[in-house]
Short mmCIF file of C-alpha atoms in Angstrom, two decimals:
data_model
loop_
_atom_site.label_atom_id
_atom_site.label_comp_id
_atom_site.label_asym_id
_atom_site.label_seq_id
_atom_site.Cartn_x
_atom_site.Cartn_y
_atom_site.Cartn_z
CA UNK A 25 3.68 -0.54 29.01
CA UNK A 26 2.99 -4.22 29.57
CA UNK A 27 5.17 -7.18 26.86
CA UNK A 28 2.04 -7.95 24.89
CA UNK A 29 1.24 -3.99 24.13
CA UNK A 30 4.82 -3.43 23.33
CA UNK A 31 4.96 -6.37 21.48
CA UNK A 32 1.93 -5.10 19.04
CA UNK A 33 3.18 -1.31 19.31
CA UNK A 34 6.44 -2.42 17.55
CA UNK A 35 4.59 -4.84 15.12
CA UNK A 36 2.30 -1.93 14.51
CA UNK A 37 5.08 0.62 14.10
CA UNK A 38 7.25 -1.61 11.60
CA UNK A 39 4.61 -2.67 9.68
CA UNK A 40 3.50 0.87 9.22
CA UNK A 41 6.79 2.18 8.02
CA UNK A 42 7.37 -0.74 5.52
CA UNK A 43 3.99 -0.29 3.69
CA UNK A 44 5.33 2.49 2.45
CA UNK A 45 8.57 1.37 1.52
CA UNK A 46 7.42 -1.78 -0.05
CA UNK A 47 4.46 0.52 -1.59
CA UNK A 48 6.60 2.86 -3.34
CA UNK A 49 9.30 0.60 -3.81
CA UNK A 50 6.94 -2.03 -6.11
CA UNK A 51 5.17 0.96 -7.78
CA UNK A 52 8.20 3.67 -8.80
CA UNK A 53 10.02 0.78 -10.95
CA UNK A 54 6.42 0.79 -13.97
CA UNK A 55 6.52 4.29 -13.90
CA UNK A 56 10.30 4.64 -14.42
CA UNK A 57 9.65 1.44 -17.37
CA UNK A 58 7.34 3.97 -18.73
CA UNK A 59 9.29 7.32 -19.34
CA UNK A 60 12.21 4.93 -20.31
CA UNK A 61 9.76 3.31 -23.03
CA UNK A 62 9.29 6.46 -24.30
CA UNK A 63 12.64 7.73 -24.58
CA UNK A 64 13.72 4.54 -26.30
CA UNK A 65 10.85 4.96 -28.90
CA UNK A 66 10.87 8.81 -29.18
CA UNK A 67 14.95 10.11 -28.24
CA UNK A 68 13.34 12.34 -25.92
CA UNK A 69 16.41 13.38 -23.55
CA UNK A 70 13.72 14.85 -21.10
CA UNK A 71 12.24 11.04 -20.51
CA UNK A 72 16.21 9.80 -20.44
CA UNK A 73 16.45 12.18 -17.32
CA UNK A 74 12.59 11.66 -15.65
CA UNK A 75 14.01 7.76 -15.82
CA UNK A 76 17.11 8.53 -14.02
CA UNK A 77 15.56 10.94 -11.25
CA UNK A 78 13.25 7.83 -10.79
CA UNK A 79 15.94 5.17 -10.41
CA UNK A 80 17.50 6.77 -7.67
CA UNK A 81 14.23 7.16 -5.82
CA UNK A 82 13.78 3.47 -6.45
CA UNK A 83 17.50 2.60 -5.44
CA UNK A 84 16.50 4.82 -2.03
CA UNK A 85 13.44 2.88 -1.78
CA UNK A 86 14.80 -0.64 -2.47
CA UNK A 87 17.41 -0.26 0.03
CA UNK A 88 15.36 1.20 3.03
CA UNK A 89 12.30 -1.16 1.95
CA UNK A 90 14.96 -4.07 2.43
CA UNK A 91 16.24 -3.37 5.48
CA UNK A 92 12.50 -2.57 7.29
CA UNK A 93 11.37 -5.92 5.55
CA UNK A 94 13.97 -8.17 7.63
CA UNK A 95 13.70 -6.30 10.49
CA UNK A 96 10.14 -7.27 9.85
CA UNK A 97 11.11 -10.87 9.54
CA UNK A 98 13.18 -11.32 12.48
CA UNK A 99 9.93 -9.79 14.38
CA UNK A 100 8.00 -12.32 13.87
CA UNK A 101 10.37 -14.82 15.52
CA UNK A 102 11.20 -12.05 18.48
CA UNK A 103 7.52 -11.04 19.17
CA UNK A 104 5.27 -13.93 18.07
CA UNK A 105 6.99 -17.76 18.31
CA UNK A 106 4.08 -19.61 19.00
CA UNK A 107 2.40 -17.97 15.89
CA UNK A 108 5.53 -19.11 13.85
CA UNK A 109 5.79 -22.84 15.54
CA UNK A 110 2.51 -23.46 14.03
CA UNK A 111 2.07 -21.08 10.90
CA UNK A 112 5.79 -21.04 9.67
CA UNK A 113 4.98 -24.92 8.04
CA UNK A 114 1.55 -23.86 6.81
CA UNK A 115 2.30 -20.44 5.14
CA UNK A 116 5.84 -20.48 4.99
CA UNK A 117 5.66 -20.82 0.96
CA UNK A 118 4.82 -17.50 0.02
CA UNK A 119 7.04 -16.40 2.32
CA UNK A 120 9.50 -18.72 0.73
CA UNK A 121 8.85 -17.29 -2.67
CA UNK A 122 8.48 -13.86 -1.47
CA UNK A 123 12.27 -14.11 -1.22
CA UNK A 124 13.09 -15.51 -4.14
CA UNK A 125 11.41 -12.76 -5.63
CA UNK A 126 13.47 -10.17 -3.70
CA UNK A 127 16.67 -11.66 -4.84
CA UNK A 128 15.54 -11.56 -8.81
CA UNK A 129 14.46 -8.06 -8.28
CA UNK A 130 17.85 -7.00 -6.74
CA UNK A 131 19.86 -8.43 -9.41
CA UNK A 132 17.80 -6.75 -11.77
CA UNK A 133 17.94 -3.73 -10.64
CA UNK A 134 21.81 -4.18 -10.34
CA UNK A 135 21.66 -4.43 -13.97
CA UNK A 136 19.14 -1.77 -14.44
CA UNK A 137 21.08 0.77 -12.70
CA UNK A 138 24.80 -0.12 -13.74
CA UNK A 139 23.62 -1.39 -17.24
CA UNK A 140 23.22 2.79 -18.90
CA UNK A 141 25.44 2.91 -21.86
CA UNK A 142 26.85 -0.77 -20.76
CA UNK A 143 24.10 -3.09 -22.23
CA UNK A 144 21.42 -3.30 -25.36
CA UNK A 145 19.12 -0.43 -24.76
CA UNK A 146 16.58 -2.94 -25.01
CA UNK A 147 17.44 -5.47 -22.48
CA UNK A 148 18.42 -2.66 -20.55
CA UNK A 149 14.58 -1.45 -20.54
CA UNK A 150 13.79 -5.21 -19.88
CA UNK A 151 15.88 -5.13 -16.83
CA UNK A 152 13.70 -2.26 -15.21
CA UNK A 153 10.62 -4.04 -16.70
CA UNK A 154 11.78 -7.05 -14.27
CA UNK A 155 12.20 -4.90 -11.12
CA UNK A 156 8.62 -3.53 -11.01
CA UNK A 157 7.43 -7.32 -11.55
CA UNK A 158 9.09 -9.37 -9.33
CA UNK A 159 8.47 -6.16 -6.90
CA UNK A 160 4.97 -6.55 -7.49
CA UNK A 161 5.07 -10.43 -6.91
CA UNK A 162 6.96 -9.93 -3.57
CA UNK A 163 4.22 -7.35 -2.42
CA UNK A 164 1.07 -10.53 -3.73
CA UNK A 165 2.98 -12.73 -1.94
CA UNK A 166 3.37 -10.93 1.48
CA UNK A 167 -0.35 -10.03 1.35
CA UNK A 168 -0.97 -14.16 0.66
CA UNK A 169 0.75 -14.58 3.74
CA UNK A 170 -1.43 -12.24 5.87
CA UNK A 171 -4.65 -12.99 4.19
CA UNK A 172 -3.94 -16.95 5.20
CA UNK A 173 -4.43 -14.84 8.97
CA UNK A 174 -7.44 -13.77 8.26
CA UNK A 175 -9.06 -16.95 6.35
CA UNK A 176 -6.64 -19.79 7.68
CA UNK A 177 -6.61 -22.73 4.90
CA UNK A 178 -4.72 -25.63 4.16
CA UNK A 179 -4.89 -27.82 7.34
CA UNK A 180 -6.56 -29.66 9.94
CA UNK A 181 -7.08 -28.55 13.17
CA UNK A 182 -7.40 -31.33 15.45
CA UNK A 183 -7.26 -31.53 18.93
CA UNK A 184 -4.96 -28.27 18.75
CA UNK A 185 -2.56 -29.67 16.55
CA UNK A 186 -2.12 -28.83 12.84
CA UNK A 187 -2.58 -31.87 10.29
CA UNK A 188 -2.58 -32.58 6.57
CA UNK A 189 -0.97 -29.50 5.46
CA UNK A 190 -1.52 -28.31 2.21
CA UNK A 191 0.76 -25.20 2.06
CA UNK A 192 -0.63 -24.26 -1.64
CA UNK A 193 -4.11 -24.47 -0.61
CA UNK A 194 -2.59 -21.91 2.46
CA UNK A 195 -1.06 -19.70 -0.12
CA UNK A 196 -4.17 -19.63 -2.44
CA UNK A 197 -6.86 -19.13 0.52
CA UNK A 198 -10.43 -17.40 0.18
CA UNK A 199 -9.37 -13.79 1.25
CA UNK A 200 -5.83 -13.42 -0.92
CA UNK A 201 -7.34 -12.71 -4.13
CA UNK A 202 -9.39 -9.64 -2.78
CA UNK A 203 -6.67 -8.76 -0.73
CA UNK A 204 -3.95 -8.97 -3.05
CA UNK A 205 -6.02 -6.75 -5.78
CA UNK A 206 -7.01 -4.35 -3.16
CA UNK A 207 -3.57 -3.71 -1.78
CA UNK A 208 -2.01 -3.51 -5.31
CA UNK A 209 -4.73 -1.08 -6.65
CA UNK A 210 -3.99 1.16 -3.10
CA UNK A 211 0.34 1.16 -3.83
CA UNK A 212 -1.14 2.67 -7.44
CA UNK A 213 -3.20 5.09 -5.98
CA UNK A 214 -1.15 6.03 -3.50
CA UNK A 215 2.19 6.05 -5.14
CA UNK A 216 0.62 7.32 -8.26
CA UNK A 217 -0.33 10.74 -6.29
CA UNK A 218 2.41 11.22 -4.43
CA UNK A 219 4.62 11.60 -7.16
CA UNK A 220 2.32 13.25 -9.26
CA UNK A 221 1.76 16.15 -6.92
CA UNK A 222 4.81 16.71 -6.17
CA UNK A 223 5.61 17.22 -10.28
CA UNK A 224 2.74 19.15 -9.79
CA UNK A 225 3.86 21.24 -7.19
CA UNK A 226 7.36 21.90 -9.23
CA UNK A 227 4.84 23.02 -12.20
CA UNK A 228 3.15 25.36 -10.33
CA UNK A 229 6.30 27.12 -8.64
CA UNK A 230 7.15 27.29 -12.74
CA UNK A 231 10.22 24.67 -12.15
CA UNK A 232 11.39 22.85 -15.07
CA UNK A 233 7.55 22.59 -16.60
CA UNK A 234 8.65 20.26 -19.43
CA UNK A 235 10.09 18.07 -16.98
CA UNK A 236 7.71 18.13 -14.33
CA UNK A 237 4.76 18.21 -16.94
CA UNK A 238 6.07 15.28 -19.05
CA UNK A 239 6.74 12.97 -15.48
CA UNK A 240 3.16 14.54 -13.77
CA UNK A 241 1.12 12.89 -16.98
CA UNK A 242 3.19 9.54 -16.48
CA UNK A 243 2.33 9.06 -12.74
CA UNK A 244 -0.96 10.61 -13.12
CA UNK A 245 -2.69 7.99 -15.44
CA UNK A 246 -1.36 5.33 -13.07
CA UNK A 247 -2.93 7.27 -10.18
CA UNK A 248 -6.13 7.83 -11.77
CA UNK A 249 -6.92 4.91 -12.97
CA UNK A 250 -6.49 2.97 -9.97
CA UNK A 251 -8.24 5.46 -7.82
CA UNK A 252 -11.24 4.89 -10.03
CA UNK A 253 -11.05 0.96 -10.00
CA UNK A 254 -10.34 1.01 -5.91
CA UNK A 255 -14.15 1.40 -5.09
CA UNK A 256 -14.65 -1.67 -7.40
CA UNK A 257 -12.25 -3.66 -5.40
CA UNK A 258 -13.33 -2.23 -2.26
CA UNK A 259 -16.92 -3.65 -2.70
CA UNK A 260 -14.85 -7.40 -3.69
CA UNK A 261 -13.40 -6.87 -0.38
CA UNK A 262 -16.29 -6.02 1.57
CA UNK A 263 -18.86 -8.81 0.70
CA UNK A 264 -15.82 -11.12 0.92
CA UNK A 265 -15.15 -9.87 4.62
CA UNK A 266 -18.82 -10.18 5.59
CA UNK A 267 -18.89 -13.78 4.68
CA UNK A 268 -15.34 -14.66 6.82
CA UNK A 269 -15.14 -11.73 9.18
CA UNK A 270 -18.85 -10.66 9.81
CA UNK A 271 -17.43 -9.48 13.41
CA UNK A 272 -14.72 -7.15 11.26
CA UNK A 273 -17.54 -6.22 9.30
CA UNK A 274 -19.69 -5.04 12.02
CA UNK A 275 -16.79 -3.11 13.70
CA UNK A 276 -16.21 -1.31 10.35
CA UNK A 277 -19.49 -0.09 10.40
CA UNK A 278 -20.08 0.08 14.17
CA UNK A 279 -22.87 -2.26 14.13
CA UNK A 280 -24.07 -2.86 17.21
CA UNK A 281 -27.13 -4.99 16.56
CA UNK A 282 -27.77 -7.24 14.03
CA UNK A 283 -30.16 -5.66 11.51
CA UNK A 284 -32.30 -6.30 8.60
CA UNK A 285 -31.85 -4.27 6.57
CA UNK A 286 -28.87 -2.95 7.90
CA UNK A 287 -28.12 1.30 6.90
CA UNK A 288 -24.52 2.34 5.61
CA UNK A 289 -22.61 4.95 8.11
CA UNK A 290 -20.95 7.86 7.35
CA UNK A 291 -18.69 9.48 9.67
CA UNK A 292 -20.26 9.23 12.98
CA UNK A 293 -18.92 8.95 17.02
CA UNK A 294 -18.66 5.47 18.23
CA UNK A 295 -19.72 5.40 21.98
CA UNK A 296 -18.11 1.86 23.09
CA UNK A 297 -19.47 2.24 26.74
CA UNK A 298 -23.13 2.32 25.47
CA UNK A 299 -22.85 0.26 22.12
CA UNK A 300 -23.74 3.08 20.46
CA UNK A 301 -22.75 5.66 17.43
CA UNK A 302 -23.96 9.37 17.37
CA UNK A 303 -23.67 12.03 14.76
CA UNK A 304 -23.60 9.45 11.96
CA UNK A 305 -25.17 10.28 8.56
CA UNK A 306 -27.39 6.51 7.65
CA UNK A 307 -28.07 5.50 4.18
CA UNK A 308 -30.80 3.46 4.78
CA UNK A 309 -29.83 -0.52 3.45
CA UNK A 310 -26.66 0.33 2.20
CA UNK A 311 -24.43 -1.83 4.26
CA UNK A 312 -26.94 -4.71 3.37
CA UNK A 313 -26.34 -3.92 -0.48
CA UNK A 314 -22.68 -3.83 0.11
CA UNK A 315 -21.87 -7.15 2.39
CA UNK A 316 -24.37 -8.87 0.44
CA UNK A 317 -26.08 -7.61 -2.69
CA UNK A 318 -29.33 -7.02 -1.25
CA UNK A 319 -30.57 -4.11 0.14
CA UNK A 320 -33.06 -5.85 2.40
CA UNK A 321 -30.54 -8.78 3.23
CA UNK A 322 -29.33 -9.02 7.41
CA UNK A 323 -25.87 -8.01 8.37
CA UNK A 324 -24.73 -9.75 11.49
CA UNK A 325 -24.06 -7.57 14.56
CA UNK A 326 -21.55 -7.29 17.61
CA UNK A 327 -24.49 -8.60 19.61
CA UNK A 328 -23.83 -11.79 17.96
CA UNK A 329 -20.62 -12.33 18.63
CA UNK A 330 -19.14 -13.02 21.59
CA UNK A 331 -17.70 -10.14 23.51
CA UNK A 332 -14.40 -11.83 24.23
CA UNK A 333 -14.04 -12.37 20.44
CA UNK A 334 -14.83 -8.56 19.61
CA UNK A 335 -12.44 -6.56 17.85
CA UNK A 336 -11.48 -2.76 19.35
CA UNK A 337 -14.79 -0.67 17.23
CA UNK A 338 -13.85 2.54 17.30
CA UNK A 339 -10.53 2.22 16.16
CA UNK A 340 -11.39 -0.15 13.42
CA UNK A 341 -14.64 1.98 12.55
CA UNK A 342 -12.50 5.67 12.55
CA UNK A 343 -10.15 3.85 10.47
CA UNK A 344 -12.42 2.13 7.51
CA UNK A 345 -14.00 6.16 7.59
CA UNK A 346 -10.88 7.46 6.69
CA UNK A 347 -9.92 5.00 4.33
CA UNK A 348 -13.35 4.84 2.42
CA UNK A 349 -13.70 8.86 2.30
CA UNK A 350 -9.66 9.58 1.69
CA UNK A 351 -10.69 7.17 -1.22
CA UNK A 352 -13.53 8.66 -2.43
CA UNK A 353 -12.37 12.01 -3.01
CA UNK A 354 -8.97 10.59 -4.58
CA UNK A 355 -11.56 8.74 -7.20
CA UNK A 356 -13.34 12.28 -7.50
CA UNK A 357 -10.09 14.00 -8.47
CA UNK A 358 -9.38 11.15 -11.17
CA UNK A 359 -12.98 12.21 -12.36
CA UNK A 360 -11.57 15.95 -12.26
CA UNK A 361 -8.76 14.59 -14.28
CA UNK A 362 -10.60 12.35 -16.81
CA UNK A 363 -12.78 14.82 -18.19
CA UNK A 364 -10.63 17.68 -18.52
CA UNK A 365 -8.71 14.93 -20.69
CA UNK A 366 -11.87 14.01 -22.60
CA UNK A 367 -12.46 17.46 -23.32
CA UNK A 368 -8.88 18.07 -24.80
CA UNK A 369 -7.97 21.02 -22.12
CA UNK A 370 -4.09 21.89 -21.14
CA UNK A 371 -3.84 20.66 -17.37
CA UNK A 372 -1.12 23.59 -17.14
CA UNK A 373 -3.86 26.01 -17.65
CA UNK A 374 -5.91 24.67 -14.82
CA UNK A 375 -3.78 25.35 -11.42
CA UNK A 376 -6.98 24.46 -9.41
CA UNK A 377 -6.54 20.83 -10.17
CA UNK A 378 -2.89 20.51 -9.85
CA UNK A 379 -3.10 22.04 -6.64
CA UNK A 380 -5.90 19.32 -5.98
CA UNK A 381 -3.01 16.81 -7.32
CA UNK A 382 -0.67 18.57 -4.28
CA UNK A 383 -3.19 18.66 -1.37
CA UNK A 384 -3.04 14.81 -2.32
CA UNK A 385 0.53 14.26 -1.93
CA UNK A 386 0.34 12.13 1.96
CA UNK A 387 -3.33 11.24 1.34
CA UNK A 388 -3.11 8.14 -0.46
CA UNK A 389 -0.73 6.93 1.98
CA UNK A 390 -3.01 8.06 5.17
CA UNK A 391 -5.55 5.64 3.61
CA UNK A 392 -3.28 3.03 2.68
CA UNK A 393 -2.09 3.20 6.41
CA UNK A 394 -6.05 3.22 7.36
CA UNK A 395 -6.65 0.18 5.52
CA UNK A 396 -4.08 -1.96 7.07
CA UNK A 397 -5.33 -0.50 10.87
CA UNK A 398 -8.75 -2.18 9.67
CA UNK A 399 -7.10 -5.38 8.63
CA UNK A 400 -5.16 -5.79 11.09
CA UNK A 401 -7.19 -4.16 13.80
CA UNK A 402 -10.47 -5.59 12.78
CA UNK A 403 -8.97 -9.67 12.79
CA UNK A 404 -8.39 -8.76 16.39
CA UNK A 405 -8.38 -10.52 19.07
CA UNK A 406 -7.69 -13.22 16.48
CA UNK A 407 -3.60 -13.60 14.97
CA UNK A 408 -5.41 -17.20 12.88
CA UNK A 409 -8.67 -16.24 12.53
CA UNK A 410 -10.92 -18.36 14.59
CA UNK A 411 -7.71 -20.67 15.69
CA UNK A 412 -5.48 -18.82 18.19
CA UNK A 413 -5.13 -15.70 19.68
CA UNK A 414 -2.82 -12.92 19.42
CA UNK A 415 -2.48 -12.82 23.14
CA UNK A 416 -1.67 -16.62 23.27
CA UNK A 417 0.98 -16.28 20.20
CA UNK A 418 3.37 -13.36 22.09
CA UNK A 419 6.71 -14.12 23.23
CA UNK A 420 7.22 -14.79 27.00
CA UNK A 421 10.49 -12.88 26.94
CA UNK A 422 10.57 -10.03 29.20
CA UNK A 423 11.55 -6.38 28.14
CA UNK A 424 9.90 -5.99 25.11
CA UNK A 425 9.06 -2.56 25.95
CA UNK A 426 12.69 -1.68 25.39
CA UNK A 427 12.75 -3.58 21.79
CA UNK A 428 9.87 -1.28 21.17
CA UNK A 429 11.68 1.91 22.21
CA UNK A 430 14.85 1.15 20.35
CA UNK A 431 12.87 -0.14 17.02
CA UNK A 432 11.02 2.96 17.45
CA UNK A 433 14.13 5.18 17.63
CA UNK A 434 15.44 3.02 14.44
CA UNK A 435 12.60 3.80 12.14
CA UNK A 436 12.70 7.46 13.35
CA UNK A 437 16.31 7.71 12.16
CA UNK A 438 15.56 6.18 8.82
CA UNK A 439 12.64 8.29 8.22
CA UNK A 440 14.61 11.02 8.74
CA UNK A 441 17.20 9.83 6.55
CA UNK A 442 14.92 8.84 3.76
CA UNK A 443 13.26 12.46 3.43
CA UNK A 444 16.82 13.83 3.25
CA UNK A 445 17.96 11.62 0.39
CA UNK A 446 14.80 12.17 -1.43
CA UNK A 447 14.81 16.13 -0.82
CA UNK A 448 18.48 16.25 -2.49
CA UNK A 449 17.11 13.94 -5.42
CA UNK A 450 14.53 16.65 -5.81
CA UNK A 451 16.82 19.67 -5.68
CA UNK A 452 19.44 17.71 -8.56
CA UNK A 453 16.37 17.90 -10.70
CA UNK A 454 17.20 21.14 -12.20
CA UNK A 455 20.80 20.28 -12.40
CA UNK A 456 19.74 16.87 -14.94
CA UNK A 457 17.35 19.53 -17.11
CA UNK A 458 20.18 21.97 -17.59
CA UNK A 459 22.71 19.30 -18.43
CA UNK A 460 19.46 18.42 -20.99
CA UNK A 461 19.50 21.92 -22.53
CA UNK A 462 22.90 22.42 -23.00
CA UNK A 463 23.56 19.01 -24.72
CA UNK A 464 20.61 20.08 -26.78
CA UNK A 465 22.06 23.44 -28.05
CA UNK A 466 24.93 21.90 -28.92
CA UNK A 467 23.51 19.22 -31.13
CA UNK A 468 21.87 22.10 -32.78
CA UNK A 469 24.77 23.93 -33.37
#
């Protein structure tokens, strides 16, 4: 393995381990905000305990999602200094504020978990409130950061040097809003499902059902109702990408030649050696609709662009499949979900759904892992957009191959470590609903 693929390999692998962390680590504080909420306004011990169970996933989280984050940060100094010489002045305010952020939400979470019995209930709830915001900030402000990558703003580039820097114009560039909302609506989603199914899953082996029932309906409106906004988002994203990226764009749909109108694919086997794609189901102008409103409208193909400045297409294509089908049946389960609510029906009483809820435990997170591969992927061979390459931003250090195999090694071991911590949380659940029963036949007696 040469520097430069060991250098993206362990970009790649640290980046994909702290989505999830950050993901579940900005999500898990609104629903634990919620089920405290309603044991503050109802006395409901059984929403005192779901809030509990949650704050030690989020402590977990928080912990693992901090340490993967500055291993993340020192990365970028290891791997990529020439990206930093130039970008750390331009972008380095989000960045900046990103950290500021971090701090506020680890103080408040200090409070949030120490606070029980210690503080005003209130305040106490406030506290948690505060995590989950300034968690969700961190995560806007990351993304700001990488969608400055994709549409670079705030500068002059002149004669390869960067002038008049405007680092709030950097911050606020053309691709962060669609990014931001995208990635925010996918941690729902994601996050949303994961927990749900696995209350699910505890509901359907007959564990603890008021428990798992009252915690499933908390994590499942999140879920749902993201899922069903994502394709909204998804089309912000897409006709925003066709205007910027329109060589991203044509990789995501493995568009070879430019075409007017140009057909949506679905599924499909991208030959790269003949510019080709086989076995693909076309919807005849839908990718013209979707970059650009107009079903007879041109979408720009790889033939355009020039080969040297093509990103990998069958990766990036495979990838934008998964994520826009993984996506589609999460929004059909939400559907599923929405009208069994409309029509007033116990969810208990359908098992075909929650087991629908479990089967989507790890899919949210394959997409959200899917979308990033076509971000990231897709920008290629590009680290600035249209200013310098990735190949031309890499460390000239030798022996990064090594970095790679002990980072890899590292994430292993906290993977490993993570799913054990979060298993035991599980298995105490019983332990917090018995402790729950007892206290309440007491009180009655």
């Amino acid at each position: 393995m040469d520097d430069f693929l060991a250098a993206r390999s362990q970009m790649a692998l640290s980046l994909g381990f702290h989505i999830i962390y950050a993901c579940i680590g900005m999500v898990m504080p609104f629903f634990m905000a919620v089920s405290h909420y309603k044991w503050l306004r109802t006395n409901d011990e059984v929403y005192k305990n779901i809030t509990k169970a949650w704050s030690k996933g989020v402590a977990i989280f928080f912990a693992t999602g901090a340490v993967s984050g500055t291993m993340l940060s020192f990365e970028l100094g290891l791997l990529w200094p020439k990206f930093m010489e130039h970008a750390g002045p331009i972008f380095g305010m989000p960045f900046s504020l990103e950290g500021t952020a971090f701090f506020i939400e680890a103080i408040a979470l200090g409070f949030f978990l120490y606070g029980w019995n210690k503080l005003n209930k209130w305040f106490h709830w406030f506290t948690g409130v505060v995590v989950g915001v300034s968690g969700l900030a961190s995560g806007i402000l990351v993304v700001a950061a990488n969608a400055w990558m994709n549409s670079p703003a705030g500068f002059d580039f002149v004669d390869g040097k960067y002038l008049n820097i405007d680092p709030i114009a950097a911050m606020f560039n053309k691709a962060w809003f669609t990014q931001a909302l995208h990635m925010c609506l996918a941690a729902f989603t994601a996050t949303g499902f994961a927990v749900a199914g696995v209350h699910a899953l505890m509901i359907l082996r007959k564990q603890n059902p008021d428990f798992h029932y009252k915690a499933f309906k908390i994590a499942a409106v999140f879920a749902t109702v993201c899922a069903v906004l994502q394709p909204i988002s998804g089309d912000l994203s897409a006709k925003d990408v066709a205007q910027r990226q329109p060589a991203k764009l044509a990789a995501m749909e493995a568009l070879y030649t430019t075409q007017k109108p140009a057909p949506l694919l679905v599924g499909g086997i991208v030959d790269e050696k003949n510019k080709k794609v086989t076995h693909a189901i076309e919807i005849p102008g839908a990718l013209s609709f979707l970059a650009h409103g107009n079903f007879k409208a041109e979408v720009k193909g790889l033939d355009q662009i020039p080969a040297d400045e093509q990103p990998p297409v069958a990766i990036t294509h495979y990838a934008f499949q998964i994520m826009v089908g993984i996506g589609t049946l999460l929004m059909l389960i939400s559907l599923g979900y929405f009208i069994l609510l409309l029509r007033k029906k116990s969810i208990l009483d359908r098992k075909w759904l929650l087991k629908l809820f479990v089967l989507a435990i790890p899919l949210g997170y394959i997409a959200l892992e899917a979308g990033w591969v076509v971000t990231e992927v897709g920008r290629q061979p590009w680290i600035i957009y249209g200013i310098m390459k990735t190949r031309d931003a890499v460390t000239p250090m030798p022996g990064i191959a090594w970095s790679f195999y002990l980072f890899s090694a590292i994430y292993a071991s906290l993977n490993v470590i993570v799913i054990f911590l979060l298993y035991r949380q599980i298995k105490m659940v019983p332990v917090l609903y018995n402790q729950h029963k007892f206290s309440s036949s007491v009180k009655a007696n």
